[in-house]
mmCIF file of C-alpha atoms and ligand atoms in Angstrom:
data_model
loop_
_atom_site.group_PDB
_atom_site.id
_atom_site.type_symbol
_atom_site.label_atom_id
_atom_site.label_comp_id
_atom_site.label_asym_id
_atom_site.label_seq_id
_atom_site.Cartn_x
_atom_site.Cartn_y
_atom_site.Cartn_z
ATOM 1 C CA MET A 1133 -14.857 -7.970 -5.237
ATOM 2 C CA PHE A 1134 -13.927 -6.513 -1.846
ATOM 3 C CA ILE A 1135 -15.066 -3.221 -0.385
ATOM 4 C CA ASP A 1136 -12.083 -1.301 1.020
ATOM 5 C CA THR A 1137 -13.732 1.987 1.944
ATOM 6 C CA VAL A 1138 -17.285 3.103 2.716
ATOM 7 C CA LEU A 1139 -17.931 6.846 2.678
ATOM 8 C CA LEU A 1140 -20.856 7.716 4.939
ATOM 9 C CA LYS A 1141 -22.506 11.002 4.082
ATOM 10 C CA VAL A 1142 -24.046 11.757 7.442
ATOM 11 C CA ALA A 1143 -24.873 15.407 6.654
ATOM 12 C CA SER A 1144 -25.761 16.668 3.191
ATOM 13 C CA ARG A 1145 -25.152 20.340 4.042
ATOM 14 C CA CYS A 1146 -21.948 22.159 4.893
ATOM 15 C CA ASN A 1147 -21.178 25.194 7.035
ATOM 16 C CA LEU A 1148 -18.570 26.275 4.449
ATOM 17 C CA ASP A 1149 -19.067 27.112 0.779
ATOM 18 C CA CYS A 1150 -15.722 26.271 -0.834
ATOM 19 C CA SER A 1151 -15.777 27.451 -4.423
ATOM 20 C CA TYR A 1152 -14.144 24.277 -5.795
ATOM 21 C CA CYS A 1153 -16.361 21.797 -3.921
ATOM 22 C CA TYR A 1154 -17.527 19.001 -6.251
ATOM 23 C CA VAL A 1155 -20.611 18.386 -4.082
ATOM 24 C CA TYR A 1156 -22.101 21.897 -4.214
ATOM 25 C CA ASN A 1157 -20.318 23.951 -6.839
ATOM 26 C CA MET A 1158 -19.770 21.652 -9.843
ATOM 27 C CA GLY A 1159 -23.293 21.816 -11.246
ATOM 28 C CA ASP A 1160 -24.805 18.893 -9.310
ATOM 29 C CA GLU A 1161 -27.921 19.968 -7.402
ATOM 30 C CA ALA A 1162 -28.956 16.529 -6.074
ATOM 31 C CA TRP A 1163 -27.934 17.485 -2.519
ATOM 32 C CA ARG A 1164 -30.904 19.906 -2.331
ATOM 33 C CA THR A 1165 -33.368 17.002 -2.293
ATOM 34 C CA LEU A 1166 -31.472 14.910 0.280
ATOM 35 C CA PRO A 1167 -32.272 14.868 4.009
ATOM 36 C CA LYS A 1168 -30.026 17.360 5.812
ATOM 37 C CA ARG A 1169 -28.868 14.641 8.195
ATOM 38 C CA MET A 1170 -28.941 10.858 8.045
ATOM 39 C CA SER A 1171 -31.990 9.650 10.004
ATOM 40 C CA LEU A 1172 -31.661 7.325 13.007
ATOM 41 C CA ALA A 1173 -33.437 4.587 11.043
ATOM 42 C CA THR A 1174 -30.936 4.935 8.186
ATOM 43 C CA GLU A 1175 -28.035 4.890 10.645
ATOM 44 C CA ASP A 1176 -29.394 1.652 12.135
ATOM 45 C CA ALA A 1177 -29.681 0.090 8.669
ATOM 46 C CA VAL A 1178 -26.171 1.267 7.744
ATOM 47 C CA ALA A 1179 -24.574 -0.119 10.921
ATOM 48 C CA ARG A 1180 -26.357 -3.469 10.571
ATOM 49 C CA SER A 1181 -25.520 -3.739 6.881
ATOM 50 C CA LEU A 1182 -21.855 -2.855 7.433
ATOM 51 C CA GLY A 1183 -21.677 -5.600 10.071
ATOM 52 C CA GLU A 1184 -23.124 -8.061 7.533
ATOM 53 C CA LEU A 1185 -20.621 -6.909 4.921
ATOM 54 C CA LEU A 1186 -17.731 -7.443 7.337
ATOM 55 C CA ARG A 1187 -18.858 -10.985 8.136
ATOM 56 C CA SER A 1188 -19.580 -11.807 4.523
ATOM 57 C CA GLN A 1189 -16.334 -10.540 2.956
ATOM 58 C CA GLY A 1190 -14.178 -11.569 5.951
ATOM 59 C CA ARG A 1191 -11.995 -8.580 5.376
ATOM 60 C CA GLU A 1192 -11.946 -5.275 7.232
ATOM 61 C CA PHE A 1193 -12.636 -1.973 5.533
ATOM 62 C CA SER A 1194 -12.491 1.700 6.433
ATOM 63 C CA VAL A 1195 -15.527 3.809 7.202
ATOM 64 C CA VAL A 1196 -15.098 7.525 6.529
ATOM 65 C CA LEU A 1197 -17.706 10.047 7.701
ATOM 66 C CA HIS A 1198 -18.065 12.614 4.961
ATOM 67 C CA GLY A 1199 -20.486 15.328 4.051
ATOM 68 C CA GLY A 1200 -21.358 18.021 3.672
ATOM 69 C CA GLU A 1201 -19.718 18.568 7.017
ATOM 70 C CA PRO A 1202 -20.051 15.474 9.232
ATOM 71 C CA LEU A 1203 -19.528 17.388 12.487
ATOM 72 C CA MET A 1204 -22.843 19.178 11.774
ATOM 73 C CA LEU A 1205 -24.392 15.992 13.157
ATOM 74 C CA GLY A 1206 -23.437 17.238 16.626
ATOM 75 C CA GLU A 1207 -21.796 15.492 19.537
ATOM 76 C CA ARG A 1208 -24.769 13.422 20.751
ATOM 77 C CA ARG A 1209 -25.711 12.110 17.312
ATOM 78 C CA LEU A 1210 -22.066 11.333 16.548
ATOM 79 C CA ALA A 1211 -21.708 9.415 19.840
ATOM 80 C CA SER A 1212 -24.802 7.357 19.062
ATOM 81 C CA LEU A 1213 -23.647 6.622 15.493
ATOM 82 C CA PHE A 1214 -20.144 5.602 16.624
ATOM 83 C CA SER A 1215 -21.625 3.316 19.225
ATOM 84 C CA LYS A 1216 -23.792 1.572 16.597
ATOM 85 C CA LEU A 1217 -20.854 1.243 14.207
ATOM 86 C CA ARG A 1218 -18.511 -0.159 16.844
ATOM 87 C CA THR A 1219 -21.180 -2.606 18.053
ATOM 88 C CA ASN A 1220 -21.473 -4.007 14.532
ATOM 89 C CA LEU A 1221 -17.867 -3.654 13.374
ATOM 90 C CA GLY A 1222 -15.789 -4.157 16.515
ATOM 91 C CA LEU A 1223 -12.444 -2.365 16.619
ATOM 92 C CA GLY A 1224 -10.943 -3.897 13.462
ATOM 93 C CA CYS A 1225 -12.423 -1.452 10.949
ATOM 94 C CA GLY A 1226 -10.945 2.025 10.992
ATOM 95 C CA ILE A 1227 -13.518 4.786 11.429
ATOM 96 C CA SER A 1228 -12.489 8.319 10.532
ATOM 97 C CA ILE A 1229 -13.996 11.742 9.881
ATOM 98 C CA GLN A 1230 -13.089 14.074 7.048
ATOM 99 C CA THR A 1231 -13.899 17.492 8.456
ATOM 100 C CA ASN A 1232 -13.385 21.129 7.563
ATOM 101 C CA GLY A 1233 -12.267 21.588 11.179
ATOM 102 C CA VAL A 1234 -14.462 24.565 12.063
ATOM 103 C CA LEU A 1235 -16.783 22.671 14.437
ATOM 104 C CA ILE A 1236 -14.143 20.667 16.351
ATOM 105 C CA THR A 1237 -14.747 20.858 20.112
ATOM 106 C CA PRO A 1238 -13.163 19.034 23.077
ATOM 107 C CA GLU A 1239 -16.523 17.259 23.638
ATOM 108 C CA ILE A 1240 -16.615 15.901 20.079
ATOM 109 C CA LEU A 1241 -12.997 14.799 20.479
ATOM 110 C CA ASP A 1242 -13.833 12.987 23.754
ATOM 111 C CA CYS A 1243 -16.511 11.098 21.888
ATOM 112 C CA CYS A 1244 -14.092 10.266 19.020
ATOM 113 C CA ALA A 1245 -11.467 9.072 21.511
ATOM 114 C CA GLU A 1246 -13.981 6.851 23.282
ATOM 115 C CA HIS A 1247 -14.909 5.123 20.022
ATOM 116 C CA HIS A 1248 -11.447 5.108 18.387
ATOM 117 C CA VAL A 1249 -12.403 7.478 15.602
ATOM 118 C CA THR A 1250 -9.710 9.597 13.909
ATOM 119 C CA LEU A 1251 -10.009 12.978 12.178
ATOM 120 C CA SER A 1252 -8.489 14.369 9.004
ATOM 121 C CA VAL A 1253 -8.872 18.130 8.558
ATOM 122 C CA SER A 1254 -9.208 19.928 5.209
ATOM 123 C CA ILE A 1255 -6.834 22.888 5.061
ATOM 124 C CA ASP A 1256 -5.024 24.060 1.946
ATOM 125 C CA GLY A 1257 -2.109 25.965 3.506
ATOM 126 C CA PRO A 1258 -1.593 29.352 5.163
ATOM 127 C CA ALA A 1259 -4.465 31.870 5.255
ATOM 128 C CA GLU A 1260 -3.628 33.616 1.968
ATOM 129 C CA VAL A 1261 -3.805 30.246 0.154
ATOM 130 C CA HIS A 1262 -6.658 28.609 2.043
ATOM 131 C CA ASP A 1263 -8.993 31.628 2.115
ATOM 132 C CA GLN A 1264 -8.948 32.091 -1.660
ATOM 133 C CA PHE A 1265 -11.447 29.223 -1.957
ATOM 134 C CA ARG A 1266 -12.422 27.932 1.492
ATOM 135 C CA ILE A 1267 -14.947 30.516 2.611
ATOM 136 C CA ASP A 1268 -18.143 30.323 4.641
ATOM 137 C CA ARG A 1269 -21.697 30.944 3.453
ATOM 138 C CA ARG A 1270 -21.311 34.709 4.048
ATOM 139 C CA GLY A 1271 -18.128 34.789 1.964
ATOM 140 C CA GLN A 1272 -15.960 35.134 5.071
ATOM 141 C CA ALA A 1273 -12.535 33.528 5.420
ATOM 142 C CA SER A 1274 -12.412 30.240 7.341
ATOM 143 C CA HIS A 1275 -8.676 29.747 7.924
ATOM 144 C CA ALA A 1276 -8.507 31.123 11.468
ATOM 145 C CA ALA A 1277 -11.371 28.876 12.610
ATOM 146 C CA VAL A 1278 -9.851 25.813 10.931
ATOM 147 C CA GLU A 1279 -6.407 26.410 12.424
ATOM 148 C CA GLU A 1280 -8.034 26.891 15.847
ATOM 149 C CA GLY A 1281 -9.855 23.565 15.340
ATOM 150 C CA ILE A 1282 -6.520 21.862 14.616
ATOM 151 C CA ARG A 1283 -5.008 23.411 17.754
ATOM 152 C CA VAL A 1284 -7.937 22.094 19.840
ATOM 153 C CA LEU A 1285 -7.393 18.675 18.284
ATOM 154 C CA GLN A 1286 -3.651 18.706 18.997
ATOM 155 C CA ALA A 1287 -4.221 19.897 22.582
ATOM 156 C CA HIS A 1288 -6.609 17.022 23.370
ATOM 157 C CA GLY A 1289 -5.216 14.309 25.657
ATOM 158 C CA ALA A 1290 -5.604 11.754 22.856
ATOM 159 C CA GLY A 1291 -4.725 14.267 20.106
ATOM 160 C CA ALA A 1292 -1.752 12.294 18.788
ATOM 161 C CA ASP A 1293 -4.008 9.276 18.161
ATOM 162 C CA LEU A 1294 -7.016 11.263 16.944
ATOM 163 C CA PHE A 1295 -5.303 13.520 14.402
ATOM 164 C CA SER A 1296 -4.508 11.497 11.277
ATOM 165 C CA GLY A 1297 -3.446 14.476 9.147
ATOM 166 C CA VAL A 1298 -4.710 17.082 6.731
ATOM 167 C CA LEU A 1299 -6.175 17.032 3.256
ATOM 168 C CA ALA A 1300 -4.955 19.894 1.056
ATOM 169 C CA VAL A 1301 -6.271 20.804 -2.383
ATOM 170 C CA VAL A 1302 -3.421 21.935 -4.650
ATOM 171 C CA ASP A 1303 -3.378 25.384 -6.207
ATOM 172 C CA PRO A 1304 -0.429 25.178 -8.627
ATOM 173 C CA LYS A 1305 -0.113 28.985 -8.655
ATOM 174 C CA THR A 1306 1.045 28.968 -5.026
ATOM 175 C CA SER A 1307 4.543 28.383 -3.671
ATOM 176 C CA PRO A 1308 4.932 24.686 -2.774
ATOM 177 C CA GLU A 1309 7.818 25.557 -0.437
ATOM 178 C CA THR A 1310 5.582 27.983 1.506
ATOM 179 C CA ILE A 1311 2.899 25.315 1.842
ATOM 180 C CA TYR A 1312 5.373 22.612 2.883
ATOM 181 C CA HIS A 1313 6.860 24.844 5.577
ATOM 182 C CA TYR A 1314 3.415 25.925 6.775
ATOM 183 C CA PHE A 1315 2.437 22.280 7.368
ATOM 184 C CA LYS A 1316 5.741 21.752 9.192
ATOM 185 C CA TYR A 1317 4.885 24.747 11.401
ATOM 186 C CA LEU A 1318 1.428 23.248 12.048
ATOM 187 C CA CYS A 1319 3.104 19.938 13.086
ATOM 188 C CA VAL A 1320 0.699 17.818 11.047
ATOM 189 C CA PRO A 1321 1.392 14.068 10.984
ATOM 190 C CA SER A 1322 0.564 13.695 7.287
ATOM 191 C CA VAL A 1323 -0.710 15.572 4.249
ATOM 192 C CA ASP A 1324 -2.890 14.156 1.523
ATOM 193 C CA PHE A 1325 -2.503 16.456 -1.502
ATOM 194 C CA LEU A 1326 -5.469 16.427 -3.854
ATOM 195 C CA TYR A 1327 -5.523 17.772 -7.414
ATOM 196 C CA ARG A 1328 -8.394 20.003 -8.529
ATOM 197 C CA ASP A 1329 -11.209 18.304 -10.427
ATOM 198 C CA GLY A 1330 -11.316 18.533 -14.177
ATOM 199 C CA ASN A 1331 -10.944 16.546 -17.364
ATOM 200 C CA HIS A 1332 -9.841 16.923 -21.002
ATOM 201 C CA SER A 1333 -12.981 18.901 -21.895
ATOM 202 C CA ALA A 1334 -12.975 21.113 -18.787
ATOM 203 C CA LEU A 1335 -9.377 21.632 -17.720
ATOM 204 C CA PRO A 1336 -8.626 21.648 -13.988
ATOM 205 C CA PHE A 1337 -8.070 25.060 -12.422
ATOM 206 C CA GLY A 1338 -4.489 26.252 -12.958
ATOM 207 C CA LYS A 1339 -3.762 23.965 -15.907
ATOM 208 C CA SER A 1340 -3.267 25.911 -19.153
ATOM 209 C CA SER A 1341 -3.391 22.924 -21.526
ATOM 210 C CA VAL A 1342 -3.474 19.128 -21.440
ATOM 211 C CA SER A 1343 0.278 19.053 -22.109
ATOM 212 C CA SER A 1344 1.208 21.665 -19.490
ATOM 213 C CA THR A 1345 2.787 20.500 -16.230
ATOM 214 C CA GLU A 1346 1.765 23.016 -13.549
ATOM 215 C CA TYR A 1347 0.664 20.280 -11.092
ATOM 216 C CA GLY A 1348 3.602 17.972 -11.830
ATOM 217 C CA THR A 1349 6.095 20.805 -11.371
ATOM 218 C CA TRP A 1350 4.387 21.888 -8.137
ATOM 219 C CA MET A 1351 4.402 18.351 -6.698
ATOM 220 C CA SER A 1352 8.027 17.856 -7.804
ATOM 221 C CA ARG A 1353 8.994 20.873 -5.696
ATOM 222 C CA ILE A 1354 7.051 19.403 -2.747
ATOM 223 C CA LEU A 1355 9.014 16.186 -3.346
ATOM 224 C CA ASP A 1356 12.290 18.157 -3.226
ATOM 225 C CA CYS A 1357 11.271 19.642 0.173
ATOM 226 C CA TYR A 1358 10.236 16.199 1.392
ATOM 227 C CA VAL A 1359 13.479 14.508 0.388
ATOM 228 C CA ALA A 1360 15.592 17.334 1.872
ATOM 229 C CA ASP A 1361 13.695 17.197 5.198
ATOM 230 C CA ALA A 1362 15.294 15.002 7.888
ATOM 231 C CA ALA A 1363 11.934 14.574 9.675
ATOM 232 C CA PRO A 1364 9.183 14.961 7.070
ATOM 233 C CA PHE A 1365 5.481 14.453 7.643
ATOM 234 C CA ARG A 1366 3.957 11.659 5.565
ATOM 235 C CA ILE A 1367 2.684 12.541 2.083
ATOM 236 C CA ARG A 1368 0.507 9.694 0.873
ATOM 237 C CA MET A 1369 0.785 10.426 -2.864
ATOM 238 C CA LEU A 1370 4.602 10.630 -2.755
ATOM 239 C CA ASP A 1371 5.015 7.711 -0.338
ATOM 240 C CA ASP A 1372 2.945 5.552 -2.683
ATOM 241 C CA MET A 1373 4.722 6.653 -5.856
ATOM 242 C CA LEU A 1374 8.167 6.200 -4.285
ATOM 243 C CA LYS A 1375 7.174 2.753 -3.079
ATOM 244 C CA LEU A 1376 5.809 1.838 -6.511
ATOM 245 C CA ALA A 1377 8.977 3.154 -8.205
ATOM 246 C CA LEU A 1378 10.965 0.843 -5.917
ATOM 247 C CA GLY A 1379 8.784 -2.155 -6.827
ATOM 248 C CA GLY A 1380 6.264 -2.062 -3.932
ATOM 249 C CA VAL A 1381 2.482 -1.555 -3.884
ATOM 250 C CA GLY A 1382 0.518 1.630 -3.341
ATOM 251 C CA VAL A 1383 -2.599 2.338 -1.286
ATOM 252 C CA LYS A 1384 -3.882 5.632 -2.697
ATOM 253 C CA GLU A 1385 -6.751 5.690 -5.186
ATOM 254 C CA GLY A 1386 -5.589 7.118 -8.520
ATOM 255 C CA VAL A 1387 -1.956 6.013 -8.059
ATOM 256 C CA GLY A 1388 -0.590 2.674 -9.282
ATOM 257 C CA LEU A 1389 -2.671 -0.263 -10.471
ATOM 258 C CA THR A 1390 -4.138 -1.553 -7.203
ATOM 259 C CA ASP A 1391 -7.957 -1.925 -7.399
ATOM 260 C CA TYR A 1392 -10.075 -0.026 -4.876
ATOM 261 C CA GLY A 1393 -13.603 -0.881 -3.835
ATOM 262 C CA ILE A 1394 -15.275 2.314 -2.680
ATOM 263 C CA LEU A 1395 -18.973 2.761 -1.915
ATOM 264 C CA ILE A 1396 -20.799 5.894 -0.842
ATOM 265 C CA ILE A 1397 -23.926 5.930 1.330
ATOM 266 C CA ASP A 1398 -25.852 9.197 1.213
ATOM 267 C CA THR A 1399 -28.035 10.723 3.940
ATOM 268 C CA ASP A 1400 -31.180 9.120 2.438
ATOM 269 C CA GLY A 1401 -29.527 5.684 2.457
ATOM 270 C CA SER A 1402 -28.903 5.644 -1.296
ATOM 271 C CA ILE A 1403 -25.737 3.793 -2.266
ATOM 272 C CA LYS A 1404 -23.459 5.132 -4.982
ATOM 273 C CA LYS A 1405 -20.206 4.108 -6.506
ATOM 274 C CA ASN A 1406 -18.087 7.221 -6.804
ATOM 275 C CA ASP A 1407 -18.911 10.759 -5.774
ATOM 276 C CA THR A 1408 -16.072 12.403 -7.657
ATOM 277 C CA LEU A 1409 -17.648 11.379 -10.981
ATOM 278 C CA LYS A 1410 -20.215 14.113 -10.333
ATOM 279 C CA SER A 1411 -17.627 16.520 -11.722
ATOM 280 C CA SER A 1412 -17.654 14.804 -15.129
ATOM 281 C CA PRO A 1413 -20.672 14.839 -17.483
ATOM 282 C CA LEU A 1414 -21.147 11.047 -17.449
ATOM 283 C CA GLY A 1415 -21.349 10.953 -13.657
ATOM 284 C CA ASP A 1416 -25.030 9.971 -13.566
ATOM 285 C CA ALA A 1417 -24.382 6.923 -15.744
ATOM 286 C CA PHE A 1418 -22.667 5.342 -12.755
ATOM 287 C CA ASN A 1419 -25.509 5.750 -10.319
ATOM 288 C CA GLU A 1420 -27.843 2.879 -9.465
ATOM 289 C CA THR A 1421 -30.994 2.954 -7.387
ATOM 290 C CA TRP A 1422 -29.468 0.948 -4.547
ATOM 291 C CA ASN A 1423 -30.539 1.881 -1.041
ATOM 292 C CA ILE A 1424 -29.413 0.618 2.347
ATOM 293 C CA HIS A 1425 -33.081 0.031 3.291
ATOM 294 C CA HIS A 1426 -33.664 -2.561 0.576
ATOM 295 C CA ASP A 1427 -30.260 -3.701 -0.740
ATOM 296 C CA GLU A 1428 -27.460 -5.600 0.977
ATOM 297 C CA LEU A 1429 -23.943 -4.219 0.675
ATOM 298 C CA GLN A 1430 -22.416 -7.666 0.248
ATOM 299 C CA GLU A 1431 -24.728 -8.304 -2.716
ATOM 300 C CA ILE A 1432 -23.839 -4.949 -4.269
ATOM 301 C CA ALA A 1433 -20.142 -5.762 -3.857
ATOM 302 C CA VAL A 1434 -20.518 -8.858 -6.049
ATOM 303 C CA SER A 1435 -23.017 -7.344 -8.515
ATOM 304 C CA GLN A 1436 -22.174 -6.989 -12.202
ATOM 305 C CA ALA A 1437 -22.737 -3.204 -12.046
ATOM 306 C CA PHE A 1438 -20.180 -2.848 -9.278
ATOM 307 C CA ARG A 1439 -17.700 -5.136 -11.050
ATOM 308 C CA ASP A 1440 -18.155 -3.106 -14.252
ATOM 309 C CA TYR A 1441 -17.438 0.087 -12.374
ATOM 310 C CA HIS A 1442 -14.398 -1.522 -10.816
ATOM 311 C CA VAL A 1443 -13.047 -2.651 -14.169
ATOM 312 C CA ALA A 1444 -13.741 0.844 -15.572
ATOM 313 C CA GLN A 1445 -11.259 2.285 -13.081
ATOM 314 C CA ARG A 1446 -8.434 0.495 -14.891
ATOM 315 C CA PRO A 1447 -7.064 2.602 -17.749
ATOM 316 C CA THR A 1448 -8.168 1.478 -21.215
ATOM 317 C CA SER A 1449 -6.340 4.002 -23.391
ATOM 318 C CA SER A 1450 -3.562 2.364 -25.448
ATOM 319 C CA LEU A 1451 -1.353 5.298 -24.444
ATOM 320 C CA CYS A 1452 -1.634 4.092 -20.849
ATOM 321 C CA THR A 1453 -1.561 0.346 -21.432
ATOM 322 C CA ASN A 1454 1.678 0.768 -23.444
ATOM 323 C CA CYS A 1455 3.188 3.347 -21.100
ATOM 324 C CA SER A 1456 6.362 2.473 -19.193
ATOM 325 C CA LEU A 1457 5.102 4.552 -16.227
ATOM 326 C CA LEU A 1458 1.737 2.787 -15.902
ATOM 327 C CA LYS A 1459 2.768 0.754 -12.848
ATOM 328 C CA ILE A 1460 3.457 3.961 -10.909
ATOM 329 C CA CYS A 1461 0.952 6.351 -12.458
ATOM 330 C CA GLY A 1462 -1.995 3.975 -12.826
ATOM 331 C CA GLY A 1463 -3.567 6.252 -15.451
ATOM 332 C CA GLY A 1464 -4.995 8.549 -12.761
ATOM 333 C CA MET A 1465 -8.527 8.779 -11.394
ATOM 334 C CA LEU A 1466 -11.423 7.847 -13.678
ATOM 335 C CA THR A 1467 -13.022 11.295 -13.435
ATOM 336 C CA HIS A 1468 -9.806 12.931 -14.696
ATOM 337 C CA ARG A 1469 -9.791 10.771 -17.866
ATOM 338 C CA PHE A 1470 -13.046 12.107 -19.310
ATOM 339 C CA ARG A 1471 -13.184 13.773 -22.744
ATOM 340 C CA GLU A 1472 -16.278 14.703 -24.773
ATOM 341 C CA GLY A 1473 -16.573 12.104 -27.543
ATOM 342 C CA THR A 1474 -14.229 9.444 -26.170
ATOM 343 C CA GLY A 1475 -15.643 9.227 -22.629
ATOM 344 C CA TYR A 1476 -13.106 7.743 -20.214
ATOM 345 C CA ASP A 1477 -10.898 6.049 -22.827
ATOM 346 C CA ASN A 1478 -8.039 8.525 -22.326
ATOM 347 C CA PRO A 1479 -5.002 9.015 -20.116
ATOM 348 C CA THR A 1480 -5.629 11.257 -17.122
ATOM 349 C CA VAL A 1481 -5.730 14.965 -17.934
ATOM 350 C CA PHE A 1482 -2.729 15.097 -15.538
ATOM 351 C CA CYS A 1483 -0.673 12.722 -17.753
ATOM 352 C CA ALA A 1484 2.065 15.304 -18.462
ATOM 353 C CA ASP A 1485 2.100 16.208 -14.747
ATOM 354 C CA GLN A 1486 2.449 12.560 -13.745
ATOM 355 C CA THR A 1487 5.293 12.102 -16.231
ATOM 356 C CA ARG A 1488 7.074 15.130 -14.800
ATOM 357 C CA LEU A 1489 6.658 14.017 -11.188
ATOM 358 C CA ILE A 1490 7.684 10.406 -11.821
ATOM 359 C CA SER A 1491 10.772 11.609 -13.666
ATOM 360 C CA ARG A 1492 11.683 13.710 -10.594
ATOM 361 C CA ILE A 1493 11.138 10.657 -8.376
ATOM 362 C CA TYR A 1494 13.580 8.675 -10.525
ATOM 363 C CA ASP A 1495 16.074 11.591 -10.369
ATOM 364 C CA HIS A 1496 16.013 11.375 -6.561
ATOM 365 C CA ILE A 1497 16.361 7.598 -6.550
ATOM 366 C CA ALA A 1498 19.310 7.793 -8.995
ATOM 367 C CA HIS A 1499 20.935 10.514 -6.893
ATOM 368 C CA TYR A 1500 20.544 8.432 -3.739
ATOM 369 C CA LEU A 1501 21.992 5.331 -5.409
ATOM 370 C CA SER A 1502 24.961 7.295 -6.766
ATOM 371 C CA MET A 1503 25.660 8.649 -3.251
ATOM 372 C CA GLU A 1504 25.438 5.120 -1.830
ATOM 373 C CA SER A 1505 27.877 3.703 -4.348
ATOM 374 C CA ALA A 1506 30.348 6.621 -4.099
HETATM 375 S S1 SF4 B 2568 -1.698 8.778 -17.711
HETATM 376 FE FE1 SF4 B 2568 0.126 9.178 -18.934
HETATM 377 S S2 SF4 B 2568 1.856 8.712 -17.566
HETATM 378 FE FE2 SF4 B 2568 0.020 7.775 -16.693
HETATM 379 S S3 SF4 B 2568 0.012 5.675 -17.472
HETATM 380 FE FE3 SF4 B 2568 -1.272 6.908 -18.845
HETATM 381 S S4 SF4 B 2568 0.101 7.559 -20.499
HETATM 382 FE FE4 SF4 B 2568 1.399 6.873 -18.773
#
């Protein structure tokens, strides 16, 4: 079993208080007992252990600094952490930061450029969309500060290399065309659209029933903008689904049938399998007592518990295993399959949305082929 991605939670607190955040606002209070920042000793253990993992599995992986807000570590601590990671990992492993963008400074960007670290910024769209949910601890809007952070990033001498794109949480009540054109205006290189958390027993925000298609319809309209655009930014979910529909392989978790090995290391050094499961009631059942100070990542990667978790990501519902769209859809993310009583043995709660979107993808492919043959 290979590890593809390691999420490093270097700060357990955040300077924003987004109402949909699965870390702070989905009923999980574990963050209150964690160290606010990863200690230097834990950083040392993480860097050494990641180096061991790289040598042992002989395959590179991505390291993503997450939080909380990772830039709360500050420029000097970030520089020291990057240096340790690069010493142990060389330049082969990608290192990136998922940030809310508010604390981006030219000095932090200098440090990222020096250590070949990229940044993805969380922004949901224009102010009226973003500020509905992404507010600070005093309830104040954050959009202006985030957009300013993106401008600082783009203005940096190495900005084109540093800025990998944005991560946008979908609100299906908004206009997808407005959001698409806003990201064009921002000149982002790519957008990773993320659906809101939820499951069959606690429907995601904006979804009126399991069979409704608010998200699928919204993403289909984004797809229409994307296809009509002569110079679109990359959209990972659509790129992957289009590739899968044409017989290729995908790279995004929750799309297609490719297996993903993801581990999370928290600020206290504890190692977990999947953070997003915190938003479903069985989340705790997936947590072990592994810690970077007494367990080796390469041993965790081959452990039965990790293999079991890996296998659990594959859809088990007969609706999925017999579905003609399985190769493209993949049955969705594990956390979205949960239902009281049946656990994770269900299609994703976004099944109807996936069906709608994939059908639109096939419409576009058929249209393209008919134009080619005309
Ligand atoms: S979630 Fe729905 S569309 Fe996706 S594979 Fe399962 S049954 Fe098919």
